[in-house]
Short mmCIF file of C-alpha atoms in Angstrom, two decimals:
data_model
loop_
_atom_site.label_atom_id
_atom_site.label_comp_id
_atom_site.label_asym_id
_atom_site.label_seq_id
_atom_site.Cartn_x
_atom_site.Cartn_y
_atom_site.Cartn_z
CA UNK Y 1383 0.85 25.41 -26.84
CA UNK Y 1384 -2.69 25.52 -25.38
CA UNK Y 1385 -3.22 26.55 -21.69
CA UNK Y 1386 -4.02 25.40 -18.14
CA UNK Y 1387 -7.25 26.18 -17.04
CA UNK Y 1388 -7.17 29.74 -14.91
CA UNK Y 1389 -8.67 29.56 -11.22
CA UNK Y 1390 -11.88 31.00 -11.94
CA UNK Y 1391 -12.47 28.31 -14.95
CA UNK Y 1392 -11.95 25.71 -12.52
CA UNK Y 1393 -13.80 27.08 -10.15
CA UNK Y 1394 -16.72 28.32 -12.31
CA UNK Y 1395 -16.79 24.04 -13.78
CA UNK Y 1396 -16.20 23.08 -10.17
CA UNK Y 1397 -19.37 25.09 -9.18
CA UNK Y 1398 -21.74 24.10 -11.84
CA UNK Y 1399 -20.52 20.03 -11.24
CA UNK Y 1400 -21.77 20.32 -7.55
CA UNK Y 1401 -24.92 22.01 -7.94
CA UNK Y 1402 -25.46 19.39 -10.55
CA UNK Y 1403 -24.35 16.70 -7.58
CA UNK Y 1404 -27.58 18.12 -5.46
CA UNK Y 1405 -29.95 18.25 -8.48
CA UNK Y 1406 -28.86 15.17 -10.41
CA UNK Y 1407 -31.83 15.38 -12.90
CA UNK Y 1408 -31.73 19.26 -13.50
CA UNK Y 1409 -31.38 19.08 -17.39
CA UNK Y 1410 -30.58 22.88 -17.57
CA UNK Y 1411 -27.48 22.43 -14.98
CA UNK Y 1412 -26.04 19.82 -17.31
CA UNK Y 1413 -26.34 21.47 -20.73
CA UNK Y 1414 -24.94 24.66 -18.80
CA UNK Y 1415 -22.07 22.37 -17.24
CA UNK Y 1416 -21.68 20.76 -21.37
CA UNK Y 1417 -21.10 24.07 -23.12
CA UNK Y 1418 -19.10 25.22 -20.44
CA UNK Y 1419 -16.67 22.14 -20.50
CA UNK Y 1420 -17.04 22.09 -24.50
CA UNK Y 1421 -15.59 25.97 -24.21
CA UNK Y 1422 -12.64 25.60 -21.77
CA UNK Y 1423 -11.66 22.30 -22.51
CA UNK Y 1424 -10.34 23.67 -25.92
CA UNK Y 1425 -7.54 25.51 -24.49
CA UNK Y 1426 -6.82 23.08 -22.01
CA UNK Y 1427 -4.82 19.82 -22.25
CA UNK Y 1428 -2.94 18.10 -19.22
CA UNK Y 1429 0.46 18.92 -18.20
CA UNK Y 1430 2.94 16.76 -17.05
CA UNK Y 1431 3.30 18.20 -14.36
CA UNK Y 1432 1.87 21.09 -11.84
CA UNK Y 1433 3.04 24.43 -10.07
CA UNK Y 1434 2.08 25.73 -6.77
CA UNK Y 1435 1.16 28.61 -8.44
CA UNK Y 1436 -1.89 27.10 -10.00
CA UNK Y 1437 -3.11 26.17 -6.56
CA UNK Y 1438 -5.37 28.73 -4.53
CA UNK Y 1439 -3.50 30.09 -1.64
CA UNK Y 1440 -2.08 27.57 1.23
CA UNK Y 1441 0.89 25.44 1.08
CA UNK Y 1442 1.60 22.39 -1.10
CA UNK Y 1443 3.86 18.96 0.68
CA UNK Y 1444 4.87 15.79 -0.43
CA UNK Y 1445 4.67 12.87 1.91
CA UNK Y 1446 5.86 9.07 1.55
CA UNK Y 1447 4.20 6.63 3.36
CA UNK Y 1448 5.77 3.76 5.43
CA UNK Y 1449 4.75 1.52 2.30
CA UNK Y 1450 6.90 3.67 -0.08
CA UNK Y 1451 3.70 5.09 -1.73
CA UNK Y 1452 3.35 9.12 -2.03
CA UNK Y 1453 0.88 11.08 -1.06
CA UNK Y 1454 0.25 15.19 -1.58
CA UNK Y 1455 -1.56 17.56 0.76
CA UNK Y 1456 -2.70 20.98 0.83
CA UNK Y 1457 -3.29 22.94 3.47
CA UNK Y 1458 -5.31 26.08 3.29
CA UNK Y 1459 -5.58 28.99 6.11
CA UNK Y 1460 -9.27 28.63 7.31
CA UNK Y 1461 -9.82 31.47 9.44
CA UNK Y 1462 -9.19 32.44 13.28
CA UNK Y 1463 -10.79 30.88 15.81
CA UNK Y 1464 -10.95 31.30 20.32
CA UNK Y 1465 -9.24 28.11 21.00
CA UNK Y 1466 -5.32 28.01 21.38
CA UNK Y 1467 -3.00 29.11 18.47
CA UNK Y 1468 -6.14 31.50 17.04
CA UNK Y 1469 -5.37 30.08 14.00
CA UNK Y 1470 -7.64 27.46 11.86
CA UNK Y 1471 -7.02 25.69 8.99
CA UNK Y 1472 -8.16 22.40 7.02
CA UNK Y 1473 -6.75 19.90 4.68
CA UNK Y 1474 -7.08 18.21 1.54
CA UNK Y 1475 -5.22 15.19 0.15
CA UNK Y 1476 -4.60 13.19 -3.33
CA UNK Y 1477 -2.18 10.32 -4.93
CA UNK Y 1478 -1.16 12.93 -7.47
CA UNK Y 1479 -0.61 16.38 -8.00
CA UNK Y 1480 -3.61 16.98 -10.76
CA UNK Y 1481 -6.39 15.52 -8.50
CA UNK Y 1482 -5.34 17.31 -5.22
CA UNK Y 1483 -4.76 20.78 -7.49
CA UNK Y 1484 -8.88 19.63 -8.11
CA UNK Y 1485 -9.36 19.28 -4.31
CA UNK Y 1486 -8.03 22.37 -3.29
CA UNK Y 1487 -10.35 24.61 -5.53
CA UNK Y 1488 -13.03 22.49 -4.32
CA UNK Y 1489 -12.12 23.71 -0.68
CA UNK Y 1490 -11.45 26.86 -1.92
CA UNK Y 1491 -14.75 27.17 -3.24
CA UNK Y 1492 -16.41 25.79 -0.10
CA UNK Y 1493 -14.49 28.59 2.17
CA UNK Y 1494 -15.65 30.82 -0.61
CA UNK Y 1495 -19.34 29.56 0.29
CA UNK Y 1496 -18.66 30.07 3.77
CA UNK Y 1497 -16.56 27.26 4.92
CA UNK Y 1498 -19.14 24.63 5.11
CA UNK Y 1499 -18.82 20.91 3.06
CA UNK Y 1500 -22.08 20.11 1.95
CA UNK Y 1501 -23.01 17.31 4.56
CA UNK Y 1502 -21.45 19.32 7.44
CA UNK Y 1503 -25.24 20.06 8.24
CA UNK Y 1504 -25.81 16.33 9.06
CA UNK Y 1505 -22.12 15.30 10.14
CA UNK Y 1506 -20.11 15.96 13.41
CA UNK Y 1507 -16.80 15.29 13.19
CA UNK Y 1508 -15.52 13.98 16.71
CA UNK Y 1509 -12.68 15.12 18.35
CA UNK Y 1510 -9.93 12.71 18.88
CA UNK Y 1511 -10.76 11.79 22.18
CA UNK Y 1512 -14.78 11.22 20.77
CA UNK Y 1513 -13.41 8.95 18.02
CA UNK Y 1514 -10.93 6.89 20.23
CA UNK Y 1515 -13.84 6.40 22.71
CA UNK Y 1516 -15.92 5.16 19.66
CA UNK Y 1517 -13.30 2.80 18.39
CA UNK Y 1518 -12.13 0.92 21.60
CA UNK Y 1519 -16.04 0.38 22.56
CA UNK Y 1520 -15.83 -1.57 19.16
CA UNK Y 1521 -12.41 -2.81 19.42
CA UNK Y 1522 -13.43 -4.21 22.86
CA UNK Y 1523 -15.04 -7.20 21.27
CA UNK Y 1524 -12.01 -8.25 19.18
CA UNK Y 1525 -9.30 -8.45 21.74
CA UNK Y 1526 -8.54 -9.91 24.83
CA UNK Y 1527 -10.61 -7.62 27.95
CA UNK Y 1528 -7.19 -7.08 29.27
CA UNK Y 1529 -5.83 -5.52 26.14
CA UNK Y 1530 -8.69 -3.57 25.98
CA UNK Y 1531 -7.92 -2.68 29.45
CA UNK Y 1532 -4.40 -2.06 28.67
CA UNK Y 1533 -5.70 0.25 26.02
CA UNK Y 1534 -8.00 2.23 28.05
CA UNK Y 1535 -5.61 3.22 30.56
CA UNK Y 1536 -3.05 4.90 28.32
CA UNK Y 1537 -5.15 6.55 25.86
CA UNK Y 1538 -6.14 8.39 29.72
CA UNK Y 1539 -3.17 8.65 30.94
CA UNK Y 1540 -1.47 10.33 27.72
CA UNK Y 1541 -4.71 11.47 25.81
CA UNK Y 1542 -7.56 12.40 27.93
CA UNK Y 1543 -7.19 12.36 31.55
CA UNK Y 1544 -3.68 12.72 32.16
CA UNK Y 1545 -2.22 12.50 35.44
CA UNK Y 1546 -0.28 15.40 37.07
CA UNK Y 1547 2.49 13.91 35.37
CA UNK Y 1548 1.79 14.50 32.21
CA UNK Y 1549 -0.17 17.46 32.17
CA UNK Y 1550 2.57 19.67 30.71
CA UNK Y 1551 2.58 17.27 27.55
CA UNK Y 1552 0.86 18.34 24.37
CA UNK Y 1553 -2.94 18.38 24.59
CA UNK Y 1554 -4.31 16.60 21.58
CA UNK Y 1555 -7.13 15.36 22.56
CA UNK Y 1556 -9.95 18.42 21.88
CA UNK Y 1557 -8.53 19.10 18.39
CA UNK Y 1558 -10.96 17.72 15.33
CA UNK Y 1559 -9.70 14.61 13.71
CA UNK Y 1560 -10.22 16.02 10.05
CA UNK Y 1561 -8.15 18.65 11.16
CA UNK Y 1562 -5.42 17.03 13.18
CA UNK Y 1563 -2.09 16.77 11.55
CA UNK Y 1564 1.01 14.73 11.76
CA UNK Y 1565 2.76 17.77 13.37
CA UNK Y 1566 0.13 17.41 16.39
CA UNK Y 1567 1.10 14.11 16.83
CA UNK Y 1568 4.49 14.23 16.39
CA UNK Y 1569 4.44 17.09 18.90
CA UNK Y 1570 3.33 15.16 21.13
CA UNK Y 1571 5.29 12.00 21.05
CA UNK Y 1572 8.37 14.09 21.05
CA UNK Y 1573 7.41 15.78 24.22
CA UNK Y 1574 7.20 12.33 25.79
CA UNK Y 1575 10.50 11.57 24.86
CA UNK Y 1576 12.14 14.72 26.15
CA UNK Y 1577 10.22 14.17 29.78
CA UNK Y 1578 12.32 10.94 30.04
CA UNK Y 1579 9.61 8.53 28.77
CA UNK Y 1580 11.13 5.82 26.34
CA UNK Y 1581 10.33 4.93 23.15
CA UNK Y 1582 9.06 1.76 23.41
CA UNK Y 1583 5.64 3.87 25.70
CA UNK Y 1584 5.16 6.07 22.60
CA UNK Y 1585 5.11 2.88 20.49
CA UNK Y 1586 2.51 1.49 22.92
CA UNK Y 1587 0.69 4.91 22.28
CA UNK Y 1588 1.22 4.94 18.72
CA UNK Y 1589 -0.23 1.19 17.99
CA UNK Y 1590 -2.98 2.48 19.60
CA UNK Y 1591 -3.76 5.94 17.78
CA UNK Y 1592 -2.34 4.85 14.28
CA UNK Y 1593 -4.78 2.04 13.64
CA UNK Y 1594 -7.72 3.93 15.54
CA UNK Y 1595 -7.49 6.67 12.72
CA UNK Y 1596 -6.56 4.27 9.69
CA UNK Y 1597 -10.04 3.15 10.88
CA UNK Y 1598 -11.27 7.00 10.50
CA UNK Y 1599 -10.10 6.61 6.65
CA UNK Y 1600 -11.89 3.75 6.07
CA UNK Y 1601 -14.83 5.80 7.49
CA UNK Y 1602 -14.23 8.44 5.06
CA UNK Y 1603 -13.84 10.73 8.30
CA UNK Y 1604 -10.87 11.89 7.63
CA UNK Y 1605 -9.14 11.05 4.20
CA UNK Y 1606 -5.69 10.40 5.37
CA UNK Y 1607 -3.58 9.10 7.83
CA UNK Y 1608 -1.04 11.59 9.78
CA UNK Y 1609 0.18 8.72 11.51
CA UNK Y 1610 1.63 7.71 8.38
CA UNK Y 1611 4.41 10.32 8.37
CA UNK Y 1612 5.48 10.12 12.02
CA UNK Y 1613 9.16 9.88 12.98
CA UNK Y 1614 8.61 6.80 15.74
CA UNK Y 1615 11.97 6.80 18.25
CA UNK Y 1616 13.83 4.40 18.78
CA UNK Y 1617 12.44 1.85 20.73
CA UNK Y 1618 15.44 0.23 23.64
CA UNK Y 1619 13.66 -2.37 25.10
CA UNK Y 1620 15.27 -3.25 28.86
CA UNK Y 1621 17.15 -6.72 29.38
CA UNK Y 1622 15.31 -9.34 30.60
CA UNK Y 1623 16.50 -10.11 33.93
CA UNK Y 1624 17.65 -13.87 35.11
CA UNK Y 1625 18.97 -14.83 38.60
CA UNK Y 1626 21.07 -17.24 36.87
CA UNK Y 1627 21.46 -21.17 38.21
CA UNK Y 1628 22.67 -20.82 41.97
CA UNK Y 1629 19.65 -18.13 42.12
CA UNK Y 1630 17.24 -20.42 40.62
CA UNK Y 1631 18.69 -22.74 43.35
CA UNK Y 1632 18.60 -20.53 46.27
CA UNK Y 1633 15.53 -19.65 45.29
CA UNK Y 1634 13.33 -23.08 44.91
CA UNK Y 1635 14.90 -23.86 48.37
CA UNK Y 1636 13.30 -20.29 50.03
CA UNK Y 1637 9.75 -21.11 47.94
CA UNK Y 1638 9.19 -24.35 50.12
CA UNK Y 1639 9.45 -22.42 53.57
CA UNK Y 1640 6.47 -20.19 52.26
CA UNK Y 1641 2.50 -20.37 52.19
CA UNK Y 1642 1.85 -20.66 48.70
CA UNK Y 1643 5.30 -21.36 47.39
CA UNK Y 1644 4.48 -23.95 45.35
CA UNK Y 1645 3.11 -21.02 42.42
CA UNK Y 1646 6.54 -19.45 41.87
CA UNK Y 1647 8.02 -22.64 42.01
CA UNK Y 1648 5.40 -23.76 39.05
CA UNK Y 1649 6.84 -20.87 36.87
CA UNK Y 1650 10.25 -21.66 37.93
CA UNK Y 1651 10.63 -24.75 36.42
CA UNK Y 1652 8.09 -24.53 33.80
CA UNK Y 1653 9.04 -21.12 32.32
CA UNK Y 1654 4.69 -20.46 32.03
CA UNK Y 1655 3.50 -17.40 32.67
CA UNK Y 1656 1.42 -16.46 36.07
CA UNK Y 1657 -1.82 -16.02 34.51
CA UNK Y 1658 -1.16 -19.77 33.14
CA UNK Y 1659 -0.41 -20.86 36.39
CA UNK Y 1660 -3.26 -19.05 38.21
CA UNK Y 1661 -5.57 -20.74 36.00
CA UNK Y 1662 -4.64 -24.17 36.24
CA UNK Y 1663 -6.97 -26.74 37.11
CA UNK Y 1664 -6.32 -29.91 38.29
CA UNK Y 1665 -7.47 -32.10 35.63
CA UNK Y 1666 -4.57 -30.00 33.21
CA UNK Y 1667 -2.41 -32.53 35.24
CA UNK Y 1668 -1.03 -35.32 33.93
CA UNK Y 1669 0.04 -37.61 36.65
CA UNK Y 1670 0.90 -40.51 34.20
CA UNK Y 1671 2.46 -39.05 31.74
CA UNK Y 1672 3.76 -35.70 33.60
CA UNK Y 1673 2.32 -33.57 31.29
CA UNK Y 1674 1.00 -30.29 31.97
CA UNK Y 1675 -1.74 -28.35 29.56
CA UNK Y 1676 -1.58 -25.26 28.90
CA UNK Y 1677 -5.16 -23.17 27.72
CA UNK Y 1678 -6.67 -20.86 29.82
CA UNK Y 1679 -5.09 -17.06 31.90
CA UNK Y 1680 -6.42 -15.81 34.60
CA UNK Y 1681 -6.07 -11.91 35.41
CA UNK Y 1682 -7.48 -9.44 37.48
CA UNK Y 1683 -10.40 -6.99 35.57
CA UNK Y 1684 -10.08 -3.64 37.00
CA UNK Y 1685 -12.90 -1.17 37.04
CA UNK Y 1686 -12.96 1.05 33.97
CA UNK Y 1687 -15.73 3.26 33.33
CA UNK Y 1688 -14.62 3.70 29.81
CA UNK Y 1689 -15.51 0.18 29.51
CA UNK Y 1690 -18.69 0.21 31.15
CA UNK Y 1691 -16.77 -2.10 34.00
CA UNK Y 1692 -18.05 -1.09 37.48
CA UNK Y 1693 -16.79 -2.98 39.47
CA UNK Y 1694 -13.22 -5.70 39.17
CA UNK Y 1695 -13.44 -9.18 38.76
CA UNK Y 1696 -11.34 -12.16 38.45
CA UNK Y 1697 -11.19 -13.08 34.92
CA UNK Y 1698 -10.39 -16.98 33.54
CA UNK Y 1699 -10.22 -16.73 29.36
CA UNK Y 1700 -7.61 -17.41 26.67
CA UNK Y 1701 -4.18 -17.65 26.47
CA UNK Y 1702 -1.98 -14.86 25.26
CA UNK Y 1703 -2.27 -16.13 21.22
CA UNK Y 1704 -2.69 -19.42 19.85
CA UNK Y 1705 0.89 -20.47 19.76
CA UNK Y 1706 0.54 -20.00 24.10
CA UNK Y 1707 -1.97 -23.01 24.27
CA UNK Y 1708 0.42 -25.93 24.30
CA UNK Y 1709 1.54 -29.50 26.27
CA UNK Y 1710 4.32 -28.66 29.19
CA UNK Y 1711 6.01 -32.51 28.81
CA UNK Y 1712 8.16 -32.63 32.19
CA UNK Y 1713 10.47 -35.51 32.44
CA UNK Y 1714 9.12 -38.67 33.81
CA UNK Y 1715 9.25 -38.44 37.97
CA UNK Y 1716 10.01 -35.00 38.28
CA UNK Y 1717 9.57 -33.44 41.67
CA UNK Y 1718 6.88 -31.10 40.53
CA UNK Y 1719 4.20 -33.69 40.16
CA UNK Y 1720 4.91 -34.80 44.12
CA UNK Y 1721 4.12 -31.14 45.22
CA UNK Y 1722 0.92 -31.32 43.19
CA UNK Y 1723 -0.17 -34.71 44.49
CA UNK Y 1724 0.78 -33.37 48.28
CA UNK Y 1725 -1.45 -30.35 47.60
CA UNK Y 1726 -4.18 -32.41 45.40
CA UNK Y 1727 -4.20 -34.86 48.96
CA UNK Y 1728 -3.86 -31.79 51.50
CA UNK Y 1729 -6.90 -30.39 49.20
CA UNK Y 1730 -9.03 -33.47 49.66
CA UNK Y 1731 -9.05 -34.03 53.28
CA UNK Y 1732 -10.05 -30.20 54.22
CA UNK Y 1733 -13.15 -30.32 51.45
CA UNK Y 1734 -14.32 -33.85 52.45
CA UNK Y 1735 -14.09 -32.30 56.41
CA UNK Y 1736 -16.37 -29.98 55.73
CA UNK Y 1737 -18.38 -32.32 53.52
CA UNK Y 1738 -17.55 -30.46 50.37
CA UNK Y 1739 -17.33 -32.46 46.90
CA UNK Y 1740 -13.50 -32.98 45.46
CA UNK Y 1741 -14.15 -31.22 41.65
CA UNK Y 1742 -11.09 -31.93 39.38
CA UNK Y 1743 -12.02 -28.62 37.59
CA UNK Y 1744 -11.12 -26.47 41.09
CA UNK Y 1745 -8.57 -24.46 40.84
CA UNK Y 1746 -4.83 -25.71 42.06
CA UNK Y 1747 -3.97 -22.17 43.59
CA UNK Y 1748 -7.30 -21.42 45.56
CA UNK Y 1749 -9.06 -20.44 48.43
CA UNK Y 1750 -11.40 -23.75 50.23
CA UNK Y 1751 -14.24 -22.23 48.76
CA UNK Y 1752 -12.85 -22.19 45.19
CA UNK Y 1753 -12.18 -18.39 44.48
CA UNK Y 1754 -8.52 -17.86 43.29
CA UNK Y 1755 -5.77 -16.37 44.92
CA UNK Y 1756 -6.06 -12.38 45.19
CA UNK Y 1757 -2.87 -10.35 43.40
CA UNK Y 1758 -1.69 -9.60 47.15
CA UNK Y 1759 -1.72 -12.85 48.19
CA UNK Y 1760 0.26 -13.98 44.96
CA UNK Y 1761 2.98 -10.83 45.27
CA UNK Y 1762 3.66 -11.59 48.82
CA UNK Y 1763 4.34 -15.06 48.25
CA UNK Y 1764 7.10 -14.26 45.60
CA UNK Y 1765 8.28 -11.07 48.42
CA UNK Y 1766 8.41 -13.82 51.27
CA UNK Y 1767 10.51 -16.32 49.14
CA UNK Y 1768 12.72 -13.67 48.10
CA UNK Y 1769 13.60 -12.10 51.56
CA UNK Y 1770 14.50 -15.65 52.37
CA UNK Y 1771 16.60 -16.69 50.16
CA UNK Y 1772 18.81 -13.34 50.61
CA UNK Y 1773 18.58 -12.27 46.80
CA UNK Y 1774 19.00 -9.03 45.31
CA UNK Y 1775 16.02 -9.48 42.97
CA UNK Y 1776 12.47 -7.54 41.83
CA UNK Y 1777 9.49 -8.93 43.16
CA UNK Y 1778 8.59 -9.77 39.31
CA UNK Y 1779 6.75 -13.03 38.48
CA UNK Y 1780 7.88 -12.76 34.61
CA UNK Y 1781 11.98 -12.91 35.82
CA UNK Y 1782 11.48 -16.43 37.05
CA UNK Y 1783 10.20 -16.97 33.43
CA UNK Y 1784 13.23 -15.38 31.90
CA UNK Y 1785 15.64 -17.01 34.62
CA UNK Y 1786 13.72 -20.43 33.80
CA UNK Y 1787 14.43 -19.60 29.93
CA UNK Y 1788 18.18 -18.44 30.09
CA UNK Y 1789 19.16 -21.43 32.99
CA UNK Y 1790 17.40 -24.49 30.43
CA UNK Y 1791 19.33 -22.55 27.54
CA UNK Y 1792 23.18 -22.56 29.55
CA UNK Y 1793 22.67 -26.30 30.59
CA UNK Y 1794 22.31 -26.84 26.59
CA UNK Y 1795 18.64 -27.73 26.73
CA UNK Y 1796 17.94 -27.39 22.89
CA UNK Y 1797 16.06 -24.35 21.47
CA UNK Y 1798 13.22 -25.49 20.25
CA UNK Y 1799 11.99 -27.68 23.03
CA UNK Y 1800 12.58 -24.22 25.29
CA UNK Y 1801 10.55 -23.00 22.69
CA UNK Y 1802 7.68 -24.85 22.55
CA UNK Y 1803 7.33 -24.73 26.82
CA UNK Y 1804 7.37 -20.96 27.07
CA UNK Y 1805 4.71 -20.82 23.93
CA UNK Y 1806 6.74 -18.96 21.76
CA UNK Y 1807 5.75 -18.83 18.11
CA UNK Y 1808 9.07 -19.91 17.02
CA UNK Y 1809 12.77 -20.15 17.98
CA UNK Y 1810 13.09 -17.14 16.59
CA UNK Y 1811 10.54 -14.95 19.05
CA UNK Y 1812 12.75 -16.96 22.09
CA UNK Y 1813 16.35 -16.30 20.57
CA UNK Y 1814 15.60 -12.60 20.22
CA UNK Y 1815 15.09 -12.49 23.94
CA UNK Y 1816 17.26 -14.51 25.41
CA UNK Y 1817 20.28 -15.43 22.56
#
């Protein structure tokens, strides 16, 4: 039975292949690299299968992906270093046994040359906070400035920054991505879970760092994914919360005895969301037909310096996906369209006082001088109606959504139409949340 090649074989063939990489037309190096194949590859033949033994020194795992696919690593003891844990080390990855045993005796004979790859002269390799700085001031431009928003603050608050809160939680975000592991991760996220964070915050962390470094593989920064092996928790989302019909009631009765009323009482019986209704415009009404459109949010840009955002800003863009742009058909005569035309009339008369045009494209919920509503205007119109009206409720714009959803549901209002007015994608996305 012929042999395996021994360590030093591989590593002498190993050797000779990457000088040959650097001096690609060194005819010497190749004939050497020829005869020395020629010589070995007599006693050699594949095996079936591979031992640890026949890997240099480390340790050897098997890992299946999400997608059922498998994927080896070794891990070799690098040397000690000042930071915390004194201890460093580096991987190497493969899709089979044979070509990571090859990997490893290529990293074996890089520590051997003094622990450096070849381009490492050339090539930093960021840290994880460098990278996810680097990826969001790309990812910026393909998402919605909120998101990106949304992003920035909890890659801070659990990654970089970290508020007093959280400081006891693993600190990830200094350690290499080439040499950051699963374990650091998973670390982590369990930590958050123990402090009494749920599951569904470390899935808002996760869909953050687990594309950011499938983006390092396609980079070739890194040549896995450690996200890939993660044990996510179990994500409890909290029950939407409705006020029910004689709430609804109580409250559209306590919204007309307030400044400003008439925005909850748009979301109340429309089911939109706020940012919908803060961006409406007055030619999105209907009057004939009583239709309402439905294309445009407007939300409130905080300063983020991570963003390169100085200073905040009111900001009127898209909807929350494609399926959110949509036709709010109200039945003919509904009261709604009289509080509009009241506040369309009221509207008129104070611009043509001060001998101001009447613009169609002003905004419904504004200021006389055409700025919108500021967020403490907007939550103390919701607080005012809700001290009225004696309920025991948040002050939460989305649960008049929800109450609008689960009241048009127990009347038997059929699913779809319900559907279609809160922009869902399908009945399915609306029966999951309020069946």
């Amino acid at each position: 039975m012929t042999q395996e090649l021994s360590p030093k074989e591989s590593m002498e063939i190993l050797a000779l292949n990457q000088l040959l990489e650097t001096d690609p037309n060194n005819a010497e190096l190749r004939a050497a690299l020829k005869l020395v194949k020629k010589a070995y590859m007599k006693k050699a033949e594949p095996t079936k299968s591979l031992s640890k033994d026949s890997f240099p020194k480390g340790s050897v795992r098997k890992i299946t992906r999400k997608d059922g696919s498998t994927l080896f690593q070794f891990q070799m003891f690098w040397g000690t270093t000042e930071s915390k844990g004194g201890k460093s080390f580096r991987t190497v990855s493969a899709n089979s046994m044979k070509a990571l045993q090859k990997e490893a005796w290529k990293l074996q004979l890089l520590k051997d040359k003094g622990g450096q790859a070849p381009t490492s002269k050339t090539a930093k390799v960021p840290t994880l906070s460098e990278f996810l700085s680097e990826w969001l001031a790309d990812k910026k431009n393909t998402i919605a400035l909120k998101t990106a928003q949304g992003y920035s603050r909890i890659i801070r608050t659990y990654i970089t920054e970290r508020t007093d809160d959280n400081k006891n939680l693993p600190t990830i975000s200094d350690i290499k991505i080439n040499v950051l592991t699963t374990r650091h991760i998973q670390d982590l996220y369990n930590a958050m879970i123990e402090k009494g964070l749920t599951g569904e915050t470390v899935a808002h962390l996760d869909r953050i760092i687990s594309p950011a470094l499938k983006h390092a593989v396609q980079l070739n920064k890194i040549p896995f994914n450690p996200c890939d092996a993660l044990q996510l928790p179990k994500r409890i989302k909290k029950d939407k919360i409705s006020i029910g019909l004689e709430g609804m009631a109580a409250l559209k009765k306590a919204v007309q005895q307030v400044d400003g009323g008439q925005l909850p009482e748009t979301i109340l019986v429309t089911g939109m969301r706020l940012e919908e209704a803060r961006a409406l415009k007055w030619n999105d009404i209907d009057f004939d037909n009583f239709n309402i459109r439905i294309d445009e949010g407007l939300v409130k840009i905080n300063p983020d310096k991570d963003l390169n955002i100085l200073k905040g800003y009111y900001h009127i863009g898209d909807t929350k996906n494609t399926f959110s742009n949509r036709t709010i058909e109200m039945p003919q005569g509904h009261e709604l369209f009289d509080v509009f035309k009241t506040m369309r009339t009221q509207r008129a008369e104070q611009l043509l006082s001060l001998g101001l045009p009447v613009d169609d494209n002003d905004l419904i919920f504004s200021n006389i001088d055409g700025t919108c509503w500021g967020d403490t205007r907007v939550r103390n119109i919701l607080k005012q109606a809700i001290k009225i009206s004696g309920l025991e409720m948040a002050n939460s714009y989305p649960d008049l959504r929800h109450t609008h959803a689960t009241v048009s549901l127990l009347i038997g209002e059929d699913i779809s139409q319900v559907s279609r007015r809160l922009g869902h994608a399908d009945i399915s996305t609306t029966l999951k949340f309020y069946n």
